[in-house]
């Protein structure tokens, strides 16, 4: 079965999962963290090379401040408590997103996690934190404009490859499979450029219910898809015969 090299996940539905159990929203975020830990292990065990998760979007600052504070504390506690285990398991941890608005304590722990795990090669976990796809494209444009202004780059040389190389995800291949839980079928300003050719998988399961078996269903869905990248089926067959 063909395995996706890179999976990107919008971990949606923690709030609805709590509501269905007559519990406060933070109960769902705590359960969501447990789900995330299991899925990281499961993805690494299956040989996935890159796993990107949307942990906090730029728009999420608009939530009630008690929920934002809870999430910030949860991230900080999780980073301090769980980074050792990720490291022992050979996981490299990287963060993408705008660090400007993020609390100094959290930034420091993010940097420490990145440097502790930098030589791990079993799987790379990319945590999108204070991230927005439009922000990413915007910051790439700024970098390119600065290079043009400094005569380090000619405007005529700006092509797709060059833009990809200035996104916060420049170091990694684009996701092959996008998963969103909890029934919504939106990208919500996640990896807009990078998801151009990803297979899109949606499930009604809420994130705290998304387990190893659910991950396998998503991977099986991916394996059943024919990725044509703009070509037709017959061309793909010819390519395979000559491979
Ligand atoms: C979406 O559910 C979830 C979030 C906005 C936060 C994601 C956070 C976690 C899974 C916790 C652990 C993560 C890390 C990196 C420590 P929602 O609140 O939007 O649910 P709803 O749409 O049902 O309200």
Short mmCIF file of C-alpha atoms and ligand atoms in Angstrom, two decimals:
data_model
loop_
_atom_site.label_atom_id
_atom_site.label_comp_id
_atom_site.label_asym_id
_atom_site.label_seq_id
_atom_site.Cartn_x
_atom_site.Cartn_y
_atom_site.Cartn_z
CA UNK A 1 0.00 0.00 0.00
CA UNK A 2 1.36 3.41 -0.95
CA UNK A 3 2.09 5.45 2.17
CA UNK A 4 1.83 9.25 2.24
CA UNK A 5 5.24 10.73 3.01
CA UNK A 6 3.72 13.82 4.63
CA UNK A 7 0.36 14.08 6.44
CA UNK A 8 -1.16 17.42 7.52
CA UNK A 9 -3.99 17.44 10.08
CA UNK A 10 -6.57 20.00 11.25
CA UNK A 11 -7.42 18.60 14.70
CA UNK A 12 -10.98 19.87 14.84
CA UNK A 13 -13.89 19.12 17.19
CA UNK A 14 -12.47 19.23 20.72
CA UNK A 15 -15.22 21.69 21.72
CA UNK A 16 -18.06 19.67 20.18
CA UNK A 17 -16.71 16.48 21.72
CA UNK A 18 -16.86 18.14 25.18
CA UNK A 19 -20.30 19.57 24.57
CA UNK A 20 -21.68 16.15 23.66
CA UNK A 21 -20.44 14.97 27.07
CA UNK A 22 -21.76 18.04 28.93
CA UNK A 23 -18.18 18.99 29.85
CA UNK A 24 -16.36 22.35 29.57
CA UNK A 25 -14.37 23.00 26.37
CA UNK A 26 -10.99 22.64 28.05
CA UNK A 27 -11.87 19.01 28.80
CA UNK A 28 -11.87 18.42 25.03
CA UNK A 29 -8.53 20.18 24.49
CA UNK A 30 -6.94 17.98 27.15
CA UNK A 31 -8.36 14.88 25.46
CA UNK A 32 -7.18 16.32 22.12
CA UNK A 33 -3.62 16.44 23.39
CA UNK A 34 -3.81 12.75 24.36
CA UNK A 35 -5.12 11.97 20.89
CA UNK A 36 -2.27 13.91 19.31
CA UNK A 37 0.35 12.00 21.31
CA UNK A 38 -1.13 8.67 20.16
CA UNK A 39 -1.29 9.76 16.53
CA UNK A 40 2.35 10.97 16.59
CA UNK A 41 3.44 7.52 17.78
CA UNK A 42 1.15 5.74 15.33
CA UNK A 43 2.34 7.82 12.36
CA UNK A 44 6.01 7.23 13.23
CA UNK A 45 5.35 3.49 13.62
CA UNK A 46 3.80 3.37 10.15
CA UNK A 47 6.81 5.05 8.55
CA UNK A 48 5.33 8.50 7.88
CA UNK A 49 8.24 10.95 7.44
CA UNK A 50 6.48 14.26 8.16
CA UNK A 51 3.42 15.05 10.26
CA UNK A 52 2.15 18.64 10.36
CA UNK A 53 -0.57 19.59 12.86
CA UNK A 54 -2.55 22.82 13.15
CA UNK A 55 -2.28 23.52 16.89
CA UNK A 56 -3.23 27.22 16.97
CA UNK A 57 -4.32 29.44 14.12
CA UNK A 58 -3.86 33.20 14.08
CA UNK A 59 -7.66 33.55 14.13
CA UNK A 60 -7.83 31.49 17.36
CA UNK A 61 -6.76 34.57 19.41
CA UNK A 62 -10.37 35.72 18.92
CA UNK A 63 -11.67 32.95 21.22
CA UNK A 64 -12.66 33.82 24.82
CA UNK A 65 -9.51 34.76 26.73
CA UNK A 66 -10.01 31.95 29.28
CA UNK A 67 -9.86 29.39 26.44
CA UNK A 68 -6.83 31.05 24.82
CA UNK A 69 -5.05 31.05 28.20
CA UNK A 70 -5.94 27.43 28.78
CA UNK A 71 -4.55 26.45 25.37
CA UNK A 72 -1.32 28.43 25.92
CA UNK A 73 -0.81 26.71 29.29
CA UNK A 74 -1.60 23.33 27.77
CA UNK A 75 1.01 23.85 25.03
CA UNK A 76 3.62 24.97 27.55
CA UNK A 77 2.95 22.05 29.93
CA UNK A 78 2.92 19.57 27.04
CA UNK A 79 6.20 20.90 25.68
CA UNK A 80 7.92 20.67 29.06
CA UNK A 81 6.45 17.29 30.00
CA UNK A 82 6.38 15.40 26.70
CA UNK A 83 9.39 16.60 24.74
CA UNK A 84 11.70 14.02 26.41
CA UNK A 85 9.51 11.16 25.25
CA UNK A 86 9.32 12.51 21.69
CA UNK A 87 13.11 12.85 21.68
CA UNK A 88 13.60 9.27 22.96
CA UNK A 89 11.33 8.11 20.16
CA UNK A 90 13.47 9.75 17.49
CA UNK A 91 10.97 12.51 16.61
CA UNK A 92 12.30 15.84 15.37
CA UNK A 93 10.04 18.73 16.45
CA UNK A 94 9.78 21.96 14.46
CA UNK A 95 7.40 24.92 14.71
CA UNK A 96 5.98 27.13 11.98
CA UNK A 97 4.07 30.38 12.47
CA UNK A 98 4.58 33.96 13.57
CA UNK A 99 6.43 33.96 16.89
CA UNK A 100 5.96 37.69 17.47
CA UNK A 101 2.72 37.50 19.49
CA UNK A 102 3.71 34.36 21.37
CA UNK A 103 4.66 34.52 25.06
CA UNK A 104 8.44 34.52 25.69
CA UNK A 105 8.25 31.45 27.92
CA UNK A 106 6.59 29.45 25.18
CA UNK A 107 9.04 30.67 22.53
CA UNK A 108 11.95 29.60 24.70
CA UNK A 109 10.48 26.11 25.15
CA UNK A 110 9.78 25.87 21.43
CA UNK A 111 13.39 26.76 20.63
CA UNK A 112 14.69 24.28 23.21
CA UNK A 113 12.49 21.53 21.76
CA UNK A 114 13.79 22.28 18.26
CA UNK A 115 17.43 22.22 19.28
CA UNK A 116 17.09 19.11 21.51
CA UNK A 117 15.52 17.09 18.68
CA UNK A 118 17.33 18.58 15.69
CA UNK A 119 19.32 15.42 14.85
CA UNK A 120 16.38 13.01 15.09
CA UNK A 121 15.41 11.41 11.82
CA UNK A 122 12.62 8.87 12.45
CA UNK A 123 9.84 11.40 11.79
CA UNK A 124 9.54 15.20 11.75
CA UNK A 125 6.60 16.67 13.68
CA UNK A 126 5.79 20.17 12.44
CA UNK A 127 3.57 22.11 14.82
CA UNK A 128 1.76 25.07 13.23
CA UNK A 129 1.43 27.55 16.06
CA UNK A 130 0.08 31.07 15.55
CA UNK A 131 0.07 30.08 11.91
CA UNK A 132 -1.95 31.25 8.92
CA UNK A 133 -1.49 30.21 5.30
CA UNK A 134 -1.95 33.77 4.06
CA UNK A 135 0.57 35.03 6.62
CA UNK A 136 3.06 32.45 5.31
CA UNK A 137 2.62 33.55 1.69
CA UNK A 138 2.83 37.21 2.80
CA UNK A 139 6.08 36.73 4.69
CA UNK A 140 7.56 34.88 1.69
CA UNK A 141 6.62 37.87 -0.51
CA UNK A 142 8.35 40.23 1.93
CA UNK A 143 11.55 38.14 1.90
CA UNK A 144 11.52 38.04 -1.91
CA UNK A 145 10.88 41.79 -2.18
CA UNK A 146 13.79 42.48 0.18
CA UNK A 147 16.10 40.32 -1.95
CA UNK A 148 14.99 42.10 -5.14
CA UNK A 149 15.49 45.52 -3.49
CA UNK A 150 19.02 44.47 -2.41
CA UNK A 151 19.80 43.25 -5.96
CA UNK A 152 20.25 39.69 -4.72
CA UNK A 153 17.40 38.38 -6.84
CA UNK A 154 15.89 39.37 -10.16
CA UNK A 155 12.07 39.71 -10.21
CA UNK A 156 12.05 37.61 -13.40
CA UNK A 157 13.52 34.66 -11.45
CA UNK A 158 10.62 34.45 -9.01
CA UNK A 159 8.90 31.18 -9.89
CA UNK A 160 6.96 28.52 -7.96
CA UNK A 161 10.09 26.78 -6.72
CA UNK A 162 11.53 30.08 -5.51
CA UNK A 163 8.30 30.96 -3.65
CA UNK A 164 8.20 27.49 -2.02
CA UNK A 165 11.77 28.03 -0.84
CA UNK A 166 10.74 31.18 1.05
CA UNK A 167 7.71 29.71 2.83
CA UNK A 168 8.10 28.58 6.45
CA UNK A 169 7.86 25.00 5.16
CA UNK A 170 10.81 25.32 2.73
CA UNK A 171 12.70 22.42 4.33
CA UNK A 172 10.01 19.79 3.76
CA UNK A 173 8.04 18.30 0.85
CA UNK A 174 4.39 19.37 0.46
CA UNK A 175 1.77 17.27 2.30
CA UNK A 176 0.40 14.29 0.32
CA UNK A 177 -2.61 13.77 2.56
CA UNK A 178 -4.72 16.37 4.41
CA UNK A 179 -6.99 15.17 7.22
CA UNK A 180 -9.69 17.24 8.92
CA UNK A 181 -11.79 15.77 11.71
CA UNK A 182 -15.25 16.70 12.98
CA UNK A 183 -17.12 17.04 9.69
CA UNK A 184 -16.07 20.51 8.51
CA UNK A 185 -14.78 20.59 4.93
CA UNK A 186 -12.61 23.71 4.97
CA UNK A 187 -8.91 24.54 4.86
CA UNK A 188 -9.34 27.36 7.46
CA UNK A 189 -6.24 29.22 6.30
CA UNK A 190 -3.91 26.26 6.92
CA UNK A 191 -1.16 25.39 4.39
CA UNK A 192 -2.78 27.14 1.41
CA UNK A 193 0.12 26.97 -1.06
CA UNK A 194 1.46 23.65 0.14
CA UNK A 195 -1.83 21.70 -0.11
CA UNK A 196 -2.22 22.29 -3.86
CA UNK A 197 -1.94 18.58 -4.76
CA UNK A 198 -2.84 16.95 -1.45
CA UNK A 199 -5.58 14.34 -1.23
CA UNK A 200 -8.29 15.68 1.09
CA UNK A 201 -9.79 13.37 3.72
CA UNK A 202 -12.68 14.37 5.97
CA UNK A 203 -14.19 12.38 8.81
CA UNK A 204 -17.09 13.08 11.18
CA UNK A 205 -15.07 11.78 14.12
CA UNK A 206 -14.10 14.50 16.59
CA UNK A 207 -10.36 14.89 17.17
CA UNK A 208 -10.36 13.24 20.64
CA UNK A 209 -11.91 10.15 18.99
CA UNK A 210 -9.38 9.99 16.14
CA UNK A 211 -7.23 6.95 16.93
CA UNK A 212 -4.85 4.52 15.18
CA UNK A 213 -7.72 2.75 13.38
CA UNK A 214 -8.99 6.11 12.07
CA UNK A 215 -5.49 7.00 10.88
CA UNK A 216 -5.36 3.70 9.01
CA UNK A 217 -8.67 4.51 7.32
CA UNK A 218 -7.25 7.85 6.14
CA UNK A 219 -4.08 6.17 4.87
CA UNK A 220 -6.15 3.51 3.06
CA UNK A 221 -8.22 6.32 1.45
CA UNK A 222 -4.95 7.91 0.28
CA UNK A 223 -3.72 4.61 -1.15
CA UNK A 224 -6.96 4.23 -3.12
CA UNK A 225 -6.61 7.61 -4.84
CA UNK A 226 -4.97 8.09 -8.21
CA UNK A 227 -2.75 11.17 -8.04
CA UNK A 228 -2.57 12.57 -11.54
CA UNK A 229 -0.93 15.99 -10.98
CA UNK A 230 -2.81 17.36 -14.01
CA UNK A 231 -2.10 14.36 -16.29
CA UNK A 232 -4.53 11.64 -17.45
CA UNK A 233 -4.59 8.04 -16.17
CA UNK A 234 -3.03 6.54 -19.34
CA UNK A 235 0.02 8.80 -19.03
CA UNK A 236 0.56 7.58 -15.47
CA UNK A 237 0.49 3.95 -16.66
CA UNK A 238 3.14 4.67 -19.31
CA UNK A 239 5.27 6.38 -16.64
CA UNK A 240 4.95 3.35 -14.36
CA UNK A 241 5.95 0.91 -17.15
CA UNK A 242 9.13 2.88 -17.80
CA UNK A 243 9.95 3.33 -14.10
C1 LIG B 1 -9.96 22.46 17.50
O1 LIG B 1 -11.10 22.11 18.26
C2 LIG B 1 -8.77 22.42 18.31
C3 LIG B 1 -7.94 23.50 18.62
C4 LIG B 1 -8.20 24.88 18.24
C5 LIG B 1 -6.75 23.32 19.42
C6 LIG B 1 -5.92 22.12 19.07
C7 LIG B 1 -5.23 21.70 20.26
C8 LIG B 1 -5.04 20.43 20.66
C9 LIG B 1 -5.47 19.23 19.90
C10 LIG B 1 -4.38 20.25 21.96
C11 LIG B 1 -3.00 19.78 21.95
C12 LIG B 1 -2.00 20.33 20.98
C13 LIG B 1 -0.70 20.64 21.25
C14 LIG B 1 0.23 20.98 20.13
C15 LIG B 1 -0.11 20.65 22.64
P1 LIG B 1 -12.21 23.23 18.45
O2 LIG B 1 -11.99 23.86 19.78
O3 LIG B 1 -12.19 24.16 17.30
O4 LIG B 1 -13.51 22.36 18.46
P2 LIG B 1 -14.97 22.84 18.00
O5 LIG B 1 -14.85 23.24 16.55
O6 LIG B 1 -15.79 21.61 18.19
O7 LIG B 1 -15.35 23.95 18.91
#
